[in-house]
PDB file of C-alpha atoms and ligand atoms in Angstrom:
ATOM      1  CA  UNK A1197       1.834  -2.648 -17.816  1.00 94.00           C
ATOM      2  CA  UNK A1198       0.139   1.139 -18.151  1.00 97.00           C
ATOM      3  CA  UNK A1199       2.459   3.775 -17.581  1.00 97.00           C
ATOM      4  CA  UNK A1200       0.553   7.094 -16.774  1.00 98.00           C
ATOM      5  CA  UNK A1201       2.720  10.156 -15.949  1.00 98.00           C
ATOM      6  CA  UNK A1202       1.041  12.970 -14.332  1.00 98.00           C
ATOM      7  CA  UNK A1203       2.181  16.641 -13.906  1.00 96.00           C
ATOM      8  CA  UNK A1204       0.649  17.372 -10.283  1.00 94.00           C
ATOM      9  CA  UNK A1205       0.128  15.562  -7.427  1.00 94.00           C
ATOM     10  CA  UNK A1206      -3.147  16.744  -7.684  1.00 96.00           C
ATOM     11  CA  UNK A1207      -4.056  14.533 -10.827  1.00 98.00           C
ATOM     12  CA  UNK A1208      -2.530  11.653  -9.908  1.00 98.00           C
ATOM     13  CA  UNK A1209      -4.550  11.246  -6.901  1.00 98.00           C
ATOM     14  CA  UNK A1210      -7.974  12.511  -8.410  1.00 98.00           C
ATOM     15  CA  UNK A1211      -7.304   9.549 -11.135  1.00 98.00           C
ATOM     16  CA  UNK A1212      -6.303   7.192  -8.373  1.00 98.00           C
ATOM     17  CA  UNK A1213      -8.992   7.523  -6.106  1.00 98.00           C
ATOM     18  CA  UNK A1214     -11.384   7.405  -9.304  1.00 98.00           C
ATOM     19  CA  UNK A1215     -10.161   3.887 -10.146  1.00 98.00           C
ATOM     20  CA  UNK A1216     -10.836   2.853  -6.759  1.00 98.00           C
ATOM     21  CA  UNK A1217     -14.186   4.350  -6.918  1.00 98.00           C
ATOM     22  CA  UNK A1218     -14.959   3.054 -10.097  1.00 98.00           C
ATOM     23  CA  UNK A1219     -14.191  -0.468  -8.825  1.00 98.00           C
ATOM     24  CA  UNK A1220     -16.530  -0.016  -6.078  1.00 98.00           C
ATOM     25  CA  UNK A1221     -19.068   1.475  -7.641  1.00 98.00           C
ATOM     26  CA  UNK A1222     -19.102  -1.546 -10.507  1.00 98.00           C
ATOM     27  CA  UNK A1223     -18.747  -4.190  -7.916  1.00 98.00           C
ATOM     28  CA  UNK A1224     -20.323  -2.797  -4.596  1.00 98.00           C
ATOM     29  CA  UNK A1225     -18.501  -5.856  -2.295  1.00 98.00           C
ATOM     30  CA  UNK A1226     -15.132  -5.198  -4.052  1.00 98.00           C
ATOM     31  CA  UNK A1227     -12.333  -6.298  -2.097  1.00 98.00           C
ATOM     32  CA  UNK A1228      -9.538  -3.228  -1.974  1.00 98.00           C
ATOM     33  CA  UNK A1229      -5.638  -3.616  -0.987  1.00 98.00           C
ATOM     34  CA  UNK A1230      -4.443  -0.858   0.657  1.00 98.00           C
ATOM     35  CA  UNK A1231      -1.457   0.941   1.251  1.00 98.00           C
ATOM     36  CA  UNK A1232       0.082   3.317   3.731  1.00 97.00           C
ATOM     37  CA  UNK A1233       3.204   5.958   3.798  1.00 94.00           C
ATOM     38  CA  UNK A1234       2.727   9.470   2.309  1.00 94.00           C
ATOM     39  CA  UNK A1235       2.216   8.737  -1.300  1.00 96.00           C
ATOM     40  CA  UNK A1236      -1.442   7.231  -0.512  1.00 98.00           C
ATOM     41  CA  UNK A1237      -2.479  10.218   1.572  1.00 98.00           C
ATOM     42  CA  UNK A1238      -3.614  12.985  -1.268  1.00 98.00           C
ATOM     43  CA  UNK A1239      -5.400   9.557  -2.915  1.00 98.00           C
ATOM     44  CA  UNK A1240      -7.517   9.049   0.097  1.00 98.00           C
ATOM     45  CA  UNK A1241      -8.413  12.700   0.835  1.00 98.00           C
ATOM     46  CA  UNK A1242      -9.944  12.548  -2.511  1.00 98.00           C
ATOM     47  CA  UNK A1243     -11.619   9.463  -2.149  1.00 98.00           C
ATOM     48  CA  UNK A1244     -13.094  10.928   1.163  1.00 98.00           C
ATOM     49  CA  UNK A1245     -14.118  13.903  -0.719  1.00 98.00           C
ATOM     50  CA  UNK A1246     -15.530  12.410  -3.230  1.00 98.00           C
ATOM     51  CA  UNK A1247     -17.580   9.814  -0.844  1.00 98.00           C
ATOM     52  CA  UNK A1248     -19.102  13.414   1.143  1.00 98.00           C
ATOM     53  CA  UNK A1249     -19.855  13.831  -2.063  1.00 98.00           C
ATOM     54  CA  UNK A1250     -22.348  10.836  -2.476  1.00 98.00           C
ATOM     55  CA  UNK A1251     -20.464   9.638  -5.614  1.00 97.00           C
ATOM     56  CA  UNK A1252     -19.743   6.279  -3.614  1.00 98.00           C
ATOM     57  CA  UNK A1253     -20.483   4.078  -0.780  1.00 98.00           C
ATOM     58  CA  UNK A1254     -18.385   1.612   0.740  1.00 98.00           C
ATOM     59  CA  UNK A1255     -20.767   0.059   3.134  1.00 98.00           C
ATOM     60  CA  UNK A1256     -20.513  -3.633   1.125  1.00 98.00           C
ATOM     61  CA  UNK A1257     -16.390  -3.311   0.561  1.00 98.00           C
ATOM     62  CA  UNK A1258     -14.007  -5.128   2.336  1.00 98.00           C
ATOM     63  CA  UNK A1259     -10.485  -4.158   2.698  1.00 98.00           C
ATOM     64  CA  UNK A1260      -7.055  -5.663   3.310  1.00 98.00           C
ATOM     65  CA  UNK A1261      -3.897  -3.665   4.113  1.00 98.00           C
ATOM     66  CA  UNK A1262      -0.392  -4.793   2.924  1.00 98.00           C
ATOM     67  CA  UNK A1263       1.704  -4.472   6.092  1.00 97.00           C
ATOM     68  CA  UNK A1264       1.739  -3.571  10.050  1.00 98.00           C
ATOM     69  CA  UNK A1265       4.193  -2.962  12.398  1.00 97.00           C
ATOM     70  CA  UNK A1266       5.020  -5.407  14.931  1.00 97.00           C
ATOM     71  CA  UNK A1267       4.963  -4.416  18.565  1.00 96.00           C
ATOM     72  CA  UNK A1268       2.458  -1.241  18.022  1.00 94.00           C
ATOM     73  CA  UNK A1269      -0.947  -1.258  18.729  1.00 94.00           C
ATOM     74  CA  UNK A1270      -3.866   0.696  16.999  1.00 96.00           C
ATOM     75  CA  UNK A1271      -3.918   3.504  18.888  1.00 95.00           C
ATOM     76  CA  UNK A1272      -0.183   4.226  18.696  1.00 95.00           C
ATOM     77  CA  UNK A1273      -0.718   7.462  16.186  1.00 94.00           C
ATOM     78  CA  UNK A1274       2.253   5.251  14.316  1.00 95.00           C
ATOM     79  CA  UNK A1275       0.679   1.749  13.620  1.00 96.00           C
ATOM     80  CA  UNK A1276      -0.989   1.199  10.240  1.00 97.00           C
ATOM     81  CA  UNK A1277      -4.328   0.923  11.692  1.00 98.00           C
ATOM     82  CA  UNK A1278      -3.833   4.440  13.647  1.00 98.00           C
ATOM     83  CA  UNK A1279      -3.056   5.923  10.284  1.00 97.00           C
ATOM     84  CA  UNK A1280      -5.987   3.953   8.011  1.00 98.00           C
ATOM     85  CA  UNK A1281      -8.728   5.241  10.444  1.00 98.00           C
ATOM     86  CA  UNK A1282      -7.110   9.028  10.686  1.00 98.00           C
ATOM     87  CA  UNK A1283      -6.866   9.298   6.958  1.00 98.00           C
ATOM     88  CA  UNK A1284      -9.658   6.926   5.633  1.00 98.00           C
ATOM     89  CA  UNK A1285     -11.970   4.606   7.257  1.00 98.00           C
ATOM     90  CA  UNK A1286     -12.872   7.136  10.182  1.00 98.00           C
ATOM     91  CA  UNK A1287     -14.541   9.430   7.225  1.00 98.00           C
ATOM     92  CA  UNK A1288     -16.227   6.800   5.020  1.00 98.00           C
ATOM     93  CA  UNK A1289     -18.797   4.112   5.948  1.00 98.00           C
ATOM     94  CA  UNK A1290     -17.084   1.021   5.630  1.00 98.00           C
ATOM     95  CA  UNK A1291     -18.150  -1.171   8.489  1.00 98.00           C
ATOM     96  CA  UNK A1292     -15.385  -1.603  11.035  1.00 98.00           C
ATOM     97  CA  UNK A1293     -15.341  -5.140  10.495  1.00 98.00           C
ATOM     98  CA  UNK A1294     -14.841  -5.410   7.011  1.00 98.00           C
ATOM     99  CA  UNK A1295     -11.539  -3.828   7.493  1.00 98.00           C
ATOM    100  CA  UNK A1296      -7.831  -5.269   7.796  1.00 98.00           C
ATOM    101  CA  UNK A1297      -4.799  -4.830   8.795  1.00 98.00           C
ATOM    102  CA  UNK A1298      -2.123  -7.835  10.317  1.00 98.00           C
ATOM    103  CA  UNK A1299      -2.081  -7.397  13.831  1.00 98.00           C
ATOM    104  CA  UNK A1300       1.306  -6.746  14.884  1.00 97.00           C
ATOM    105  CA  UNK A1301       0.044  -7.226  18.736  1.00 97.00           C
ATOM    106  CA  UNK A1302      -0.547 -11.027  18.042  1.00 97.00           C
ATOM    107  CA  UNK A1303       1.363 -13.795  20.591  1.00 96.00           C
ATOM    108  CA  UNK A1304       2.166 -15.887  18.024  1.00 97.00           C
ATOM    109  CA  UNK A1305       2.730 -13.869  14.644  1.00 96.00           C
ATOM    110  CA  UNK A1306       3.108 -17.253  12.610  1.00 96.00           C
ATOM    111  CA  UNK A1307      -0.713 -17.939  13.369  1.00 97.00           C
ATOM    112  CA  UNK A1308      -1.394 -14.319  12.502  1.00 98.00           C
ATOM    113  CA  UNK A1309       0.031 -14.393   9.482  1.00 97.00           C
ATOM    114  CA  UNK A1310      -1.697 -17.590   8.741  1.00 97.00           C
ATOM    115  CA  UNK A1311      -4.932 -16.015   9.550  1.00 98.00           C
ATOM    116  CA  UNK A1312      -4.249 -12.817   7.244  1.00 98.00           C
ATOM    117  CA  UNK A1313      -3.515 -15.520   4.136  1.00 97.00           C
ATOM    118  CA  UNK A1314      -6.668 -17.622   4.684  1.00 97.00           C
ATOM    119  CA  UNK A1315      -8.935 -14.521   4.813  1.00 98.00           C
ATOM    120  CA  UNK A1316      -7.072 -13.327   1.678  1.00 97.00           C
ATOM    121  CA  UNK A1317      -8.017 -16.669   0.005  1.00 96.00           C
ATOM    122  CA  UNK A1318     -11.397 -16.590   1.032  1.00 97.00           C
ATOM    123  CA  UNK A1319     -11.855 -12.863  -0.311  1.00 98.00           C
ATOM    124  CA  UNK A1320      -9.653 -12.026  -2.947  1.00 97.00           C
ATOM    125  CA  UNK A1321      -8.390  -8.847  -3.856  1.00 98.00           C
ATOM    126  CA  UNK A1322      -9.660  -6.666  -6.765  1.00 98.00           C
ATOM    127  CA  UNK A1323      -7.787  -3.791  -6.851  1.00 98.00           C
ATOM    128  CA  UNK A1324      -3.786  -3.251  -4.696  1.00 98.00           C
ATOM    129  CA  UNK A1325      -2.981  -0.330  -4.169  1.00 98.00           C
ATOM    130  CA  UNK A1326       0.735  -0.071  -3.584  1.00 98.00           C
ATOM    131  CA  UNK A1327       3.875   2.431  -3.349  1.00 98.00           C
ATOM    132  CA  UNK A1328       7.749   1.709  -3.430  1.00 97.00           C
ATOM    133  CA  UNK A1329      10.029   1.993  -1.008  1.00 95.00           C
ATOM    134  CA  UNK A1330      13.658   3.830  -2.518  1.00 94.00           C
ATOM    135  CA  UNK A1331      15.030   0.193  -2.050  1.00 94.00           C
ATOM    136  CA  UNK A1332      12.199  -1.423  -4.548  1.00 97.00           C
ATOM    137  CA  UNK A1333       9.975  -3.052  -1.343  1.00 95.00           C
ATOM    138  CA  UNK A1334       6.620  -3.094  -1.642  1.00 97.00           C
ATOM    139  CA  UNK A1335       4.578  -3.646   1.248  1.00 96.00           C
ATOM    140  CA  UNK A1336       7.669  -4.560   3.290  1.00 95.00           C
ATOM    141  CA  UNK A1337       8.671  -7.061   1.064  1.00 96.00           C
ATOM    142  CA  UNK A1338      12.242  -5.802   1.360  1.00 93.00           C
ATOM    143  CA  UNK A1339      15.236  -7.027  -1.389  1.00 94.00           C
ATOM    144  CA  UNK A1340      16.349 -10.603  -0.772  1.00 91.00           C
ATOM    145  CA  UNK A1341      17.698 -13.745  -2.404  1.00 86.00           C
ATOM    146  CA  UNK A1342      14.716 -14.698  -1.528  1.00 89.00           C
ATOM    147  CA  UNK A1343      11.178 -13.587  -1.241  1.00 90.00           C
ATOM    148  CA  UNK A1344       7.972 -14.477   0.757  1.00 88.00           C
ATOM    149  CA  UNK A1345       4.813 -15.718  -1.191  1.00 93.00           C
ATOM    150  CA  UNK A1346       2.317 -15.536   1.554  1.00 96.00           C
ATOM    151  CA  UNK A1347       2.109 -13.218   4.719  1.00 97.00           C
ATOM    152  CA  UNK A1348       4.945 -13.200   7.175  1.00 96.00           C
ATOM    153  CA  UNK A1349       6.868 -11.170   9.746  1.00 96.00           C
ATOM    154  CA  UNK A1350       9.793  -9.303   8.292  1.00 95.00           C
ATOM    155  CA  UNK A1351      12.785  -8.008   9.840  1.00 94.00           C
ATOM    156  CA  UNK A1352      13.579  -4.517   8.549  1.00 94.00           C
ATOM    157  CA  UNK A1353      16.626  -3.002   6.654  1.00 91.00           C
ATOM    158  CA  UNK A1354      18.019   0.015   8.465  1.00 94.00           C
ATOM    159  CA  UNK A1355      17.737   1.876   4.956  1.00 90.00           C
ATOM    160  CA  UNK A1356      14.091   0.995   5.770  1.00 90.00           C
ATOM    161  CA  UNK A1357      13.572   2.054   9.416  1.00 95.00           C
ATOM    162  CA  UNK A1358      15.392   5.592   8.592  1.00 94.00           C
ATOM    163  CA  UNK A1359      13.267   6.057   5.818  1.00 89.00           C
ATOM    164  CA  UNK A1360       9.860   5.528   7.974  1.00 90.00           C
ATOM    165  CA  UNK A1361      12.214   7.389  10.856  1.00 92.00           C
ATOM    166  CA  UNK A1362      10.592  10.702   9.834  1.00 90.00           C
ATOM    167  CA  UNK A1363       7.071   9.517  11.065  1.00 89.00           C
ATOM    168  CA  UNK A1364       8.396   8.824  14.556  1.00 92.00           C
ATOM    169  CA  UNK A1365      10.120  10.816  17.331  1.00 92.00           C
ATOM    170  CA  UNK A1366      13.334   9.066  17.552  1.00 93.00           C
ATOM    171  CA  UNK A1367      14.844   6.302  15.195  1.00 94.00           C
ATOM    172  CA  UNK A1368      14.776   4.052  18.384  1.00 94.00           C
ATOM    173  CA  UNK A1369      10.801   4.038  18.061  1.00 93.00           C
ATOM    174  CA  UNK A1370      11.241   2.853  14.810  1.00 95.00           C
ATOM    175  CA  UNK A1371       9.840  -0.633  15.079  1.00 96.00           C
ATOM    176  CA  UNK A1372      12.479  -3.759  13.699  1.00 96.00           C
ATOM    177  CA  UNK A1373      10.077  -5.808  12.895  1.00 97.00           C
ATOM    178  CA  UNK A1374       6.502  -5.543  10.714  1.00 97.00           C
ATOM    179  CA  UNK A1375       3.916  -8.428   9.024  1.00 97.00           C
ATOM    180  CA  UNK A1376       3.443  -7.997   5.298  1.00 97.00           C
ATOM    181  CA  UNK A1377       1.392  -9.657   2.885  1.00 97.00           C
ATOM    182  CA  UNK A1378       3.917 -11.544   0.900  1.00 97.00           C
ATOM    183  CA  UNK A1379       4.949 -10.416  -3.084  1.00 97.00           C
ATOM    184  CA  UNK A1380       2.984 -13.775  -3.964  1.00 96.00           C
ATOM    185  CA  UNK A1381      -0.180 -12.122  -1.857  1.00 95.00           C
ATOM    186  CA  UNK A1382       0.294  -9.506  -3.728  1.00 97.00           C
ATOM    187  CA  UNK A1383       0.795 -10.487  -7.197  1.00 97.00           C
ATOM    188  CA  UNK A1384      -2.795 -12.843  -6.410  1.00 97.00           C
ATOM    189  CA  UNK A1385      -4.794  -9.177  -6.955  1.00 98.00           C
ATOM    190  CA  UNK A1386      -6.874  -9.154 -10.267  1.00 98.00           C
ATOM    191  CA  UNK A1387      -5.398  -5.012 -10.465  1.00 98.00           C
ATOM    192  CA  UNK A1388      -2.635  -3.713  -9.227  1.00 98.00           C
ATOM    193  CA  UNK A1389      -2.072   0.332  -8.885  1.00 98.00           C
ATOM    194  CA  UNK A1390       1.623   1.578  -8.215  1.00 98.00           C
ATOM    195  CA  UNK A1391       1.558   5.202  -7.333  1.00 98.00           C
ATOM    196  CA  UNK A1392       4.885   6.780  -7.095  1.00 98.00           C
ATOM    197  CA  UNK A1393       6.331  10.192  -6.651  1.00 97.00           C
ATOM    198  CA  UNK A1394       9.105  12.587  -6.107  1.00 96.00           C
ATOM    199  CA  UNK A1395      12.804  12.788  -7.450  1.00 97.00           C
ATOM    200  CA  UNK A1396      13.973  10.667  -5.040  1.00 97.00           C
ATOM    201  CA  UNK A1397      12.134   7.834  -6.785  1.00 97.00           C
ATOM    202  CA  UNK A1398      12.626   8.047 -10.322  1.00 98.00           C
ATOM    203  CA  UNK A1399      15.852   5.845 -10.286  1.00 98.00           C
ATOM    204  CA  UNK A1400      14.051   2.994  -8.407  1.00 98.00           C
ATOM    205  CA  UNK A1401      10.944   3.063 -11.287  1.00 98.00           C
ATOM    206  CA  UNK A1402      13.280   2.957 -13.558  1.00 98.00           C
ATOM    207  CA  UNK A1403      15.093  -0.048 -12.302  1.00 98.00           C
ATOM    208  CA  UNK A1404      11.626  -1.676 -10.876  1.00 98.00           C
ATOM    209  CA  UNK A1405       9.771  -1.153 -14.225  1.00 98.00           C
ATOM    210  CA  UNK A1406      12.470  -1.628 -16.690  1.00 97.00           C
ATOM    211  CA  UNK A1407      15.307  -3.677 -15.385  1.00 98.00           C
ATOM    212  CA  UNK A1408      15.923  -7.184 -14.933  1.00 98.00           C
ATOM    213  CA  UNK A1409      13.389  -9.157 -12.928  1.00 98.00           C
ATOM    214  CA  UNK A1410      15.082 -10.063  -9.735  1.00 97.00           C
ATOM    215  CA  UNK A1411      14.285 -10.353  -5.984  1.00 96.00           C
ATOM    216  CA  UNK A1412      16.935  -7.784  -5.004  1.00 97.00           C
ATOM    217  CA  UNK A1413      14.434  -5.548  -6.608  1.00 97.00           C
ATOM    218  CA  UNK A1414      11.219  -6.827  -4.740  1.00 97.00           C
ATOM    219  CA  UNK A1415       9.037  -4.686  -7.057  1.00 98.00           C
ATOM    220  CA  UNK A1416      10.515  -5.730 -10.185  1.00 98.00           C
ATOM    221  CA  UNK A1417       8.051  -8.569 -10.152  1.00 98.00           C
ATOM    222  CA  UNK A1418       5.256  -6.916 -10.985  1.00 98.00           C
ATOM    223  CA  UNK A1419       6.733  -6.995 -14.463  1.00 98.00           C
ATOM    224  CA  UNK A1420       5.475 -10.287 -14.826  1.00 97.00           C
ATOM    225  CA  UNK A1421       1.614  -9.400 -13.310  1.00 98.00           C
ATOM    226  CA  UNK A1422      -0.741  -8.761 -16.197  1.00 97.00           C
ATOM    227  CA  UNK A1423      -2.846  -5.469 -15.004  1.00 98.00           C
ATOM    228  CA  UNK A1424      -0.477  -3.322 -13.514  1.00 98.00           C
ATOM    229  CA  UNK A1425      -1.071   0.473 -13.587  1.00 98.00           C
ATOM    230  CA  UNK A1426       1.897   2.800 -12.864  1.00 98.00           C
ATOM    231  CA  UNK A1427       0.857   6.002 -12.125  1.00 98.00           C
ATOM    232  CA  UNK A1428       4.257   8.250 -11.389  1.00 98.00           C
ATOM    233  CA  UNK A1429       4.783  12.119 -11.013  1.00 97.00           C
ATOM    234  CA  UNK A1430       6.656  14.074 -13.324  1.00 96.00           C
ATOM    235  CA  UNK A1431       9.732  14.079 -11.096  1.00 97.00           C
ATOM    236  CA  UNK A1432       9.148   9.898 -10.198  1.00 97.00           C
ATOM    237  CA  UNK A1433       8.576   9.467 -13.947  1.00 97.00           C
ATOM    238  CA  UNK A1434      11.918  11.119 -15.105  1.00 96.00           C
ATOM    239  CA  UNK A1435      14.002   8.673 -16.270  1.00 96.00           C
ATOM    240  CA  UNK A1436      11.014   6.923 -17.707  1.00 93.00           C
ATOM    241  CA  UNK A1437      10.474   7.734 -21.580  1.00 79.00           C
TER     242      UNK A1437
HETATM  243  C1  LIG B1592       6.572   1.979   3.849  1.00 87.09           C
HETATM  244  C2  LIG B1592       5.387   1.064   3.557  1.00 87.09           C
HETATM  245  C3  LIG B1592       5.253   0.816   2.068  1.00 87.09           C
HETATM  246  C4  LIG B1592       5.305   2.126   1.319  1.00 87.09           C
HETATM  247  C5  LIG B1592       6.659   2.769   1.527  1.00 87.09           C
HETATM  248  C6  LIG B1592       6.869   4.059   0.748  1.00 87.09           C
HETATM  249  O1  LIG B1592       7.756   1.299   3.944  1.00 87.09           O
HETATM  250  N1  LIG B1592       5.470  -0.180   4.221  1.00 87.09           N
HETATM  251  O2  LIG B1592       4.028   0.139   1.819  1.00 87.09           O
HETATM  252  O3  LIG B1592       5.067   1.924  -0.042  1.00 87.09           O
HETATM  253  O4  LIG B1592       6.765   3.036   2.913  1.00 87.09           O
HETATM  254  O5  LIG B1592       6.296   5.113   1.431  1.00 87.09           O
HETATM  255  P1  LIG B1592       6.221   6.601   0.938  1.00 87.09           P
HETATM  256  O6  LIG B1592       5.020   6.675   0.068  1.00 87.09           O
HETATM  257  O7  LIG B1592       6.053   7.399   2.193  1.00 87.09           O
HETATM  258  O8  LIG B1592       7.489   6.909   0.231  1.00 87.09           O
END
């Protein structure tokens, strides 16, 4: 696991977005994991900026998104497919198609989430971009005795839906329910990137990063993935030596 500790936002998302870019650029029909909630948004302006920029194309990438909400469509300004076009694929020239997100519409979410897996088998994921939730999820892989391999529909933990609460009007919008790629899903990427900042954070890297490997700590598993890169604030990074 790579530890890098940055001391402004600023740097953490310009070296982000480059490893992102860099993938593409190597390997024009890379296959990217994606992430949502604040942390990813300074990581995206700057890969938009750096696409207007002609330094990369994304016309032959694929993407897959770790999570969606149930019950929300894509042009609720809250789903996860709302928020990847506003902030991302709406400014680049990925081909509509070759981007994805679980559809938290579906009738029947056990055939969606079967559907997510087998194009995730078929197309594999290079590079995962994820963050952490204060409670150690990752996508919404929340703690458990026990955790999901594959994709599947999650109920969420209050701690959860007040901490998401600030992107809605009221915390009865908050959706219960969401689809996530499973930790197994996850852990199946060739790269994985954890960006994490803020104060509020730095006692959940700690405990993800260095603590004991446990499903109560959902991203504690990525201890045992071979390329992980951490990339934490100064403030996230605190309790970190
Ligand atoms: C949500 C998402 C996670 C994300 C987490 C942290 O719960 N499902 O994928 O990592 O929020 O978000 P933030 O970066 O806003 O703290």
């Amino acid at each position: 696991m790579e530890i890098i500790k940055f001391d402004t936002q600023q740097e953490l998302d310009a070296y982000a977005a480059e490893l992102f870019i860099n993938t593409v650029n190597e390997k024009p029909n890379a296959v990217l994991g994606l992430a949502t909630g604040s942390t990813p948004i300074g990581i995206y302006d700057k890969i938009v900026e750096r696409f207007n920029e002609n330094k990369v194309s994304f016309k032959e990438a694929t993407t897959f998104n770790l999570d969606e909400y149930v019950g929300i469509g894509p042009e609720n300004d809250q789903s996860y497919a709302y928020y990847m076009n506003k902030h991302l694929f709406s400014h680049i020239d990925i081909p509509a198609p070759q981007t994805h997100l679980p559809n938290g519409m579906a009738d029947d979410l056990q055939e969606e989430t079967t559907r997510y897996d087998a194009m995730l088998a078929a197309q594999p994921v290079d590079v995962q971009l994820l963050g952490l939730g204060h409670n150690g999820h990752i996508g919404f892989n929340e703690p458990d005795v026990n955790l999901s391999g594959g994709t599947h529909a999650v109920k969420l933990k209050e701690e959860t839906r007040e901490a998401n609460a600030r992107f809605f009007s009221s915390m009865d919008e908050v959706p219960n329910y969401a689809i996530t790629m499973g930790v197994g899903s996850i852990l199946k990427a060739n790269t994985i990137v954890l960006a994490v900042r803020g104060a509020d954070k730095a006692e959940i890297v700690k405990e993800a990063l260095t603590g004991p490997i446990t499903t109560s700590v959902p991203a504690s598993l990525l201890q045992t993935h071979a390329r992980v890169i951490v990339l934490l604030d100064r403030e996230a990074g605190r309790m970190l030596d």
